mmCIF file of C-alpha atoms in Angstrom:
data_model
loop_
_atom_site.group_PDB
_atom_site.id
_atom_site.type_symbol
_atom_site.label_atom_id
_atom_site.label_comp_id
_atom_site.label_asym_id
_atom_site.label_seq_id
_atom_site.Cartn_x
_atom_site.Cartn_y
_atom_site.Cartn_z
ATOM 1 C CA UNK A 176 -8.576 262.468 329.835
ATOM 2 C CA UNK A 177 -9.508 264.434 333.017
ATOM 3 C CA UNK A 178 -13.158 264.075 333.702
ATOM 4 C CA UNK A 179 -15.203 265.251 336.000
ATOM 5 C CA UNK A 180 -18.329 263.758 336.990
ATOM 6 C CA UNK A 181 -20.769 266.244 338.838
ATOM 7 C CA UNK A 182 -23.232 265.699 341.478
ATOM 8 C CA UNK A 183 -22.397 262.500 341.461
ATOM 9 C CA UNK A 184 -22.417 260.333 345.048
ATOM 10 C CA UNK A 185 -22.756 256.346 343.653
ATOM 11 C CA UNK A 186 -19.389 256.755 341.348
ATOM 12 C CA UNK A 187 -21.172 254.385 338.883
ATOM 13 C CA UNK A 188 -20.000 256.603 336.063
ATOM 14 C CA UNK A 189 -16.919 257.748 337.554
ATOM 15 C CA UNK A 190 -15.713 254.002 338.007
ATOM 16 C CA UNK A 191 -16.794 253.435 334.286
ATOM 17 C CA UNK A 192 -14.077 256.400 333.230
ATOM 18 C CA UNK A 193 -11.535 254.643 335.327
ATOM 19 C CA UNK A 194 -11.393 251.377 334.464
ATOM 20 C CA UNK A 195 -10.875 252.694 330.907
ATOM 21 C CA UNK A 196 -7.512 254.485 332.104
ATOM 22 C CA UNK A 197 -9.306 257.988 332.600
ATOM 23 C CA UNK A 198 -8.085 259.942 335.611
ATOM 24 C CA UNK A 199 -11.823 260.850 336.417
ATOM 25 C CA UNK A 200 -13.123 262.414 339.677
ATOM 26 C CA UNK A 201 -16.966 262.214 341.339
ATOM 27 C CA UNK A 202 -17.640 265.200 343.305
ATOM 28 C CA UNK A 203 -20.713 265.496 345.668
ATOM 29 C CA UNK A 204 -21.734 267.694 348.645
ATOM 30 C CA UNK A 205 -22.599 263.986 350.121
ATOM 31 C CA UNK A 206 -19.968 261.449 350.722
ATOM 32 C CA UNK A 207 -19.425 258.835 347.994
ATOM 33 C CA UNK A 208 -20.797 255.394 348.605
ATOM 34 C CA UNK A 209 -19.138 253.533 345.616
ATOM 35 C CA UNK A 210 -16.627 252.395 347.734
ATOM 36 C CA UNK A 211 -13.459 254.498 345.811
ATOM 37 C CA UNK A 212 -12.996 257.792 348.135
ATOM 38 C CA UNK A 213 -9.764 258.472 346.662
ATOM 39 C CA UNK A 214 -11.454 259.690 343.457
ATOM 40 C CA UNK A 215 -14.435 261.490 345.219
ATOM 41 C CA UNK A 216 -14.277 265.410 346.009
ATOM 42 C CA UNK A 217 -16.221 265.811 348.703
ATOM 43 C CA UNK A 218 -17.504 269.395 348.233
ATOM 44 C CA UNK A 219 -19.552 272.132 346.340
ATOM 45 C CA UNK A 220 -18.556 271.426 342.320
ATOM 46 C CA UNK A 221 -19.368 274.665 341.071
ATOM 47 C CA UNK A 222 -15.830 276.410 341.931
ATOM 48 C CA UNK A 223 -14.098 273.424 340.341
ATOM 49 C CA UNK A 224 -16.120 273.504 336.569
ATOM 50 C CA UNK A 225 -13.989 276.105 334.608
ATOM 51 C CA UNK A 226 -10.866 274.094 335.468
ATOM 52 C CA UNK A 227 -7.950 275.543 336.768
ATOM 53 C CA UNK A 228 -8.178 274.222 340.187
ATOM 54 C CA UNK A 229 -6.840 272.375 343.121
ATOM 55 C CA UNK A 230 -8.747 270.187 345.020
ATOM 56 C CA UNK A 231 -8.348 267.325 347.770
ATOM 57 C CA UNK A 232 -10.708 264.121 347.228
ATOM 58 C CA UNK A 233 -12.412 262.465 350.471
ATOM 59 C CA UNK A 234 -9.325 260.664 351.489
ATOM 60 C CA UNK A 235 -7.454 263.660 351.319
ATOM 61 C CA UNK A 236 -4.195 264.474 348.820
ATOM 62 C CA UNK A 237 -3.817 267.355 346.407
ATOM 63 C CA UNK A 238 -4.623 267.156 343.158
ATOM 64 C CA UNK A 239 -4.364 269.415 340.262
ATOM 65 C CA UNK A 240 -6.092 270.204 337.370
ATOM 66 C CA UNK A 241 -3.966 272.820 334.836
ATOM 67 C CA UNK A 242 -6.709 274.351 332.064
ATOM 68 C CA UNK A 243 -10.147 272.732 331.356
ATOM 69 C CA UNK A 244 -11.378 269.695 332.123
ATOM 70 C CA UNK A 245 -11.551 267.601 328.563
ATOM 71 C CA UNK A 246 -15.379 266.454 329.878
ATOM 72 C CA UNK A 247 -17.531 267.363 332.258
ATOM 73 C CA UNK A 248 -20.477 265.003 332.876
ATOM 74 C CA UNK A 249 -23.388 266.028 335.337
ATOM 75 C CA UNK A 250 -26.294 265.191 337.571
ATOM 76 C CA UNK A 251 -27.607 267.669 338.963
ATOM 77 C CA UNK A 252 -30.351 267.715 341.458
ATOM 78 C CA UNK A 253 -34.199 267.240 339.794
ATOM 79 C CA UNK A 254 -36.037 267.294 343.088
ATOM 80 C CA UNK A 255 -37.639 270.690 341.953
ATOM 81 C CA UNK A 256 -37.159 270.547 338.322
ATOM 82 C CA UNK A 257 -38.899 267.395 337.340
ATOM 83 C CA UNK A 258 -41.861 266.808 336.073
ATOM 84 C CA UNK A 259 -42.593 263.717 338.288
ATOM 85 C CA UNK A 260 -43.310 266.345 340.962
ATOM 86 C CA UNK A 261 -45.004 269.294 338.580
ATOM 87 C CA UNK A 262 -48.327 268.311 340.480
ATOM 88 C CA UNK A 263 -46.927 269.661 343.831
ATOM 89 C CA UNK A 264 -46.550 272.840 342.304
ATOM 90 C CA UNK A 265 -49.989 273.660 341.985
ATOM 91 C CA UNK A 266 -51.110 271.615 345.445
ATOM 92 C CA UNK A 267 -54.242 273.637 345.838
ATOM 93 C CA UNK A 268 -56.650 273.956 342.855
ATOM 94 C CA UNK A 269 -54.181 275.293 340.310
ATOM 95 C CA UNK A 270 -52.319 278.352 342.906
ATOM 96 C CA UNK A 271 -48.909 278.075 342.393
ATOM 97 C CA UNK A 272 -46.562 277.122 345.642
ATOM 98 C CA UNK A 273 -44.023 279.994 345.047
ATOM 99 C CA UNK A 274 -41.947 278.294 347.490
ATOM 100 C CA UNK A 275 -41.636 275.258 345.434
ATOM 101 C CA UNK A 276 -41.231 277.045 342.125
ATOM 102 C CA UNK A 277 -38.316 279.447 343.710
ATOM 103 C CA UNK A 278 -36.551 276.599 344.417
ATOM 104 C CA UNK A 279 -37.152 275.063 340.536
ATOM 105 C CA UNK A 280 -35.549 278.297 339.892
ATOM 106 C CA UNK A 281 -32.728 278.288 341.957
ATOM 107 C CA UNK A 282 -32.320 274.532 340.512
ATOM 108 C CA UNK A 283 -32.298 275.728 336.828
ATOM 109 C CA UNK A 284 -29.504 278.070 337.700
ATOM 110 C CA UNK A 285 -27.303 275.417 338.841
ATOM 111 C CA UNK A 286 -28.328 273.362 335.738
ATOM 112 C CA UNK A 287 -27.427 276.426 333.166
ATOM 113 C CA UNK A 288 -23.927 276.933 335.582
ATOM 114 C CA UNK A 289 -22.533 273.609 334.430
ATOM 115 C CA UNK A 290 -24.334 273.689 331.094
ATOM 116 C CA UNK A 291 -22.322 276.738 329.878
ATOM 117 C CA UNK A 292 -19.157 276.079 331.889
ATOM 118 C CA UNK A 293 -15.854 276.760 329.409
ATOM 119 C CA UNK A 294 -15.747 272.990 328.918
ATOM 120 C CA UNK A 295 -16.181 271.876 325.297
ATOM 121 C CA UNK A 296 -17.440 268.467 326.204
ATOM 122 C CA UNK A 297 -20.169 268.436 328.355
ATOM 123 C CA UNK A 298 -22.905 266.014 329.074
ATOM 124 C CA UNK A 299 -25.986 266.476 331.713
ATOM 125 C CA UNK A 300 -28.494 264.035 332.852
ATOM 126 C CA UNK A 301 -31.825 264.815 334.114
ATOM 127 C CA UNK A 302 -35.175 263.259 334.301
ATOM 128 C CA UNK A 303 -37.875 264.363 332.268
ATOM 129 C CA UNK A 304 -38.394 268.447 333.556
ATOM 130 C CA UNK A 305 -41.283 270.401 334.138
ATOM 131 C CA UNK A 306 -42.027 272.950 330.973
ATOM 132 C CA UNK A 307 -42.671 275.932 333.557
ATOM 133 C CA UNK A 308 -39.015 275.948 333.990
ATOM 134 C CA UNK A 309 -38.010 276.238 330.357
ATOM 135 C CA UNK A 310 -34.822 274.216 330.590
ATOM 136 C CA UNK A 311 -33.127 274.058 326.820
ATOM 137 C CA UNK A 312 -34.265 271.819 324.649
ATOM 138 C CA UNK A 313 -32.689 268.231 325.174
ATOM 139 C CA UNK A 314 -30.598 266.167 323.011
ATOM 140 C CA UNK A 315 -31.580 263.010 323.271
ATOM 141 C CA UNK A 316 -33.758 260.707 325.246
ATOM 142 C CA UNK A 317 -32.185 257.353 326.717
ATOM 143 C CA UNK A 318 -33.444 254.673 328.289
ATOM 144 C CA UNK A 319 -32.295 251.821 330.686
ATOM 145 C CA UNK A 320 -33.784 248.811 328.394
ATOM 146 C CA UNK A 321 -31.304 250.321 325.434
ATOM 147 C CA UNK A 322 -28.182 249.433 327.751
ATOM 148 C CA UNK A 323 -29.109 245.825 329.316
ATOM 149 C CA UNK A 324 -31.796 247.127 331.688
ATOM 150 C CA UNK A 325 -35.072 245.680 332.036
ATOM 151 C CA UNK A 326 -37.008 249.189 332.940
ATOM 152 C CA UNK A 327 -38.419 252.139 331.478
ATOM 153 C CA UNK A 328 -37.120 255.592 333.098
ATOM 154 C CA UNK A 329 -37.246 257.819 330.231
ATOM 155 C CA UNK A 330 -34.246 259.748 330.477
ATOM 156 C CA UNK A 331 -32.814 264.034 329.133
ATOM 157 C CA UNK A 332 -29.502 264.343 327.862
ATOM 158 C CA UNK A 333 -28.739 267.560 327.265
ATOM 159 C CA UNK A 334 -25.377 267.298 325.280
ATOM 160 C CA UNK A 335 -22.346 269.609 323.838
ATOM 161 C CA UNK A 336 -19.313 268.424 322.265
ATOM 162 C CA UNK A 337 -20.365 264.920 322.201
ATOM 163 C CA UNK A 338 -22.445 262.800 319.672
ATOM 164 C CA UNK A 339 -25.706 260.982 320.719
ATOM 165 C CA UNK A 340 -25.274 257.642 323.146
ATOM 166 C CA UNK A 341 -25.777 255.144 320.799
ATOM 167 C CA UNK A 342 -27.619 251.497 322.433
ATOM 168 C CA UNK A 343 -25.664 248.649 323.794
ATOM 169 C CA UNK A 344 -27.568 246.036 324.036
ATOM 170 C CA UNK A 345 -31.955 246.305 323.827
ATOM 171 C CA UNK A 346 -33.247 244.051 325.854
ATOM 172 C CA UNK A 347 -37.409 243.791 326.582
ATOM 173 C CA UNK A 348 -38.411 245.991 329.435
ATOM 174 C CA UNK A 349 -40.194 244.135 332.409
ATOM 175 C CA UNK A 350 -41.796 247.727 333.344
ATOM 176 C CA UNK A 351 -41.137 251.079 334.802
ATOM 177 C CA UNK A 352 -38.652 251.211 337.207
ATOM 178 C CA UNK A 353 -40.260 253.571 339.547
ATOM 179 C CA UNK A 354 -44.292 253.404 339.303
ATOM 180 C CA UNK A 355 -46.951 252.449 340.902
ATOM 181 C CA UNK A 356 -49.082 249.499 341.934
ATOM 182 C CA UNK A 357 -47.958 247.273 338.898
ATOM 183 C CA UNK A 358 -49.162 243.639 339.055
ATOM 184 C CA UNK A 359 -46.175 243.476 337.116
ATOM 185 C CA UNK A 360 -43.894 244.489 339.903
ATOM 186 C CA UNK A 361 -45.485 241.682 341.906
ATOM 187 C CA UNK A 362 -45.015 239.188 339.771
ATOM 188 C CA UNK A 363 -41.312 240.246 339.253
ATOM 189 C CA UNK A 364 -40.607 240.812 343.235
ATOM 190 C CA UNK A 365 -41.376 236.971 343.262
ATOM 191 C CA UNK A 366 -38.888 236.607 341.006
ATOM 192 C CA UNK A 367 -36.028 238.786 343.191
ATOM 193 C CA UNK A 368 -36.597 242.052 340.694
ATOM 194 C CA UNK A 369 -36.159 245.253 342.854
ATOM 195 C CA UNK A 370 -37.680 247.712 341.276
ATOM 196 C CA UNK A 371 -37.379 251.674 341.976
ATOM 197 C CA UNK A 372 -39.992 252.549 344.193
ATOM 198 C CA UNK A 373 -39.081 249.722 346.457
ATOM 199 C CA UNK A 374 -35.728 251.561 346.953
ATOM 200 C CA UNK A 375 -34.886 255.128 348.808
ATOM 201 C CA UNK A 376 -34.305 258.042 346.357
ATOM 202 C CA UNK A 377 -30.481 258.097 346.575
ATOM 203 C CA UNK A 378 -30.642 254.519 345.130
ATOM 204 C CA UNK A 379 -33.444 255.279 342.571
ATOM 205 C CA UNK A 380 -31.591 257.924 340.925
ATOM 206 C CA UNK A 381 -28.692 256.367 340.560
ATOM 207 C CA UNK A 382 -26.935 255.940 337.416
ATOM 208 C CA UNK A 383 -27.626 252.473 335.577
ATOM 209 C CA UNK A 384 -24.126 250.517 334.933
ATOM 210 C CA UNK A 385 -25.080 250.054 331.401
ATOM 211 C CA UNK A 386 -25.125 253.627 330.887
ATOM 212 C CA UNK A 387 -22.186 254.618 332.621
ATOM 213 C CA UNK A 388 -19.822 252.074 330.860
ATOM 214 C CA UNK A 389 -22.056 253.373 327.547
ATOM 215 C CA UNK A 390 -20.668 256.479 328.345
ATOM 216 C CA UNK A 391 -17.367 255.497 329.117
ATOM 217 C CA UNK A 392 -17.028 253.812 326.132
ATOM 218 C CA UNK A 393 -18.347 256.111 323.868
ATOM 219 C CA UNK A 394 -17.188 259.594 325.138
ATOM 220 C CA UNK A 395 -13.879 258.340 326.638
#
């Protein structure tokens, strides 16, 4: 299969599709840091979704994709669209930042772009969004603790051409992976546990192994 993982900089799902014999591709306007820039495209994704296309990945080298990719899977930016940051939207007694919400906007459109690309398997990830955006209704909701994660970071799949992501392997959840003030937290950082918020964004939104190779296995 050709695959095509979108928005996509950690290659945690892109390495899950190759080392089941996929010839898949991440593709990023950041460069990759999963070590494998021979499969990373290193550029704006949009002109590559319909297919059709030639591309160079980071390291350089043509490559060629004739008709559609057989799955498109995607990540695109929540910064905006989330609801983890819905209260930043209203920062002063309830008036609307229009900045902020112009830019939910503009992130929406790029989320409908890949949703109804001519693809006929397609799979996109995002966070739980913010209802003032209206995204489609989701497919499914994942979690980490399904695929041998100890968190909860309630996770949208919005899905087309592909059945649910069934669990792995359920373990117990130690807590959320990005909260607060937890005295669980500190009783896990004693025990090595990194948890999200101890992390920069790139590495908290990152794509858990157990779901990638979930996906891999199940949609591959």
């Amino acid at each position: 299969m050709k695959v095509l993982i979108a928005c996509e900089e950690s290659q945690e799902v892109c390495k899950a599709f190759r080392a089941k014999g996929h010839e898949a591709y991440s593709c990023d306007i950041q460069e990759c840091s999963g070590g494998h820039p021979e499969w990373h495209i290193w550029d704006d994704v949009i002109p590559l979704l319909n297919g059709n296309c030639v591309f160079q990945t980071q390291v350089g080298g043509f490559h060629v994709v004739n008709g559609k990719w057989d799955l498109i899977i995607a990540h695109p930016p929540c910064t905006y669209l989330s609801n983890a940051g819905a209260c930043r939207l209203y920062p002063h007694k309830g008036q609307l930042d229009i900045n902020r919400y112009e830019k939910g906007l503009d992130g929406k459109r790029f989320f409908m772009k890949i949703l109804n690309v001519d693809c006929e398997r397609i799979a996109i990830e995002n966070p739980v969004p913010s209802k003032i955006f209206e995204l489609p209704e989701k497919t499914q909701v994942i979690q980490p603790y399904e695929h041998g994660h100890p968190f909860t970071k309630k996770t949208y799949l919005w899905l087309k051409g592909l059945p649910p992501l069934k669990p792995t392997e359920i373990v117990e959840p130690l807590g959320p992976y990005v909260c607060g003030n937890s005295e669980i937290w500190k009783k896990q950082a004693a025990k090595g546990v990194v948890y999200g918020k101890e992390k920069s964004a790139k590495h908290r939104s990152k794509t858990f192994p157990g779901i990638a190779k979930a996906m891999a296995d199940q949609w591959g």
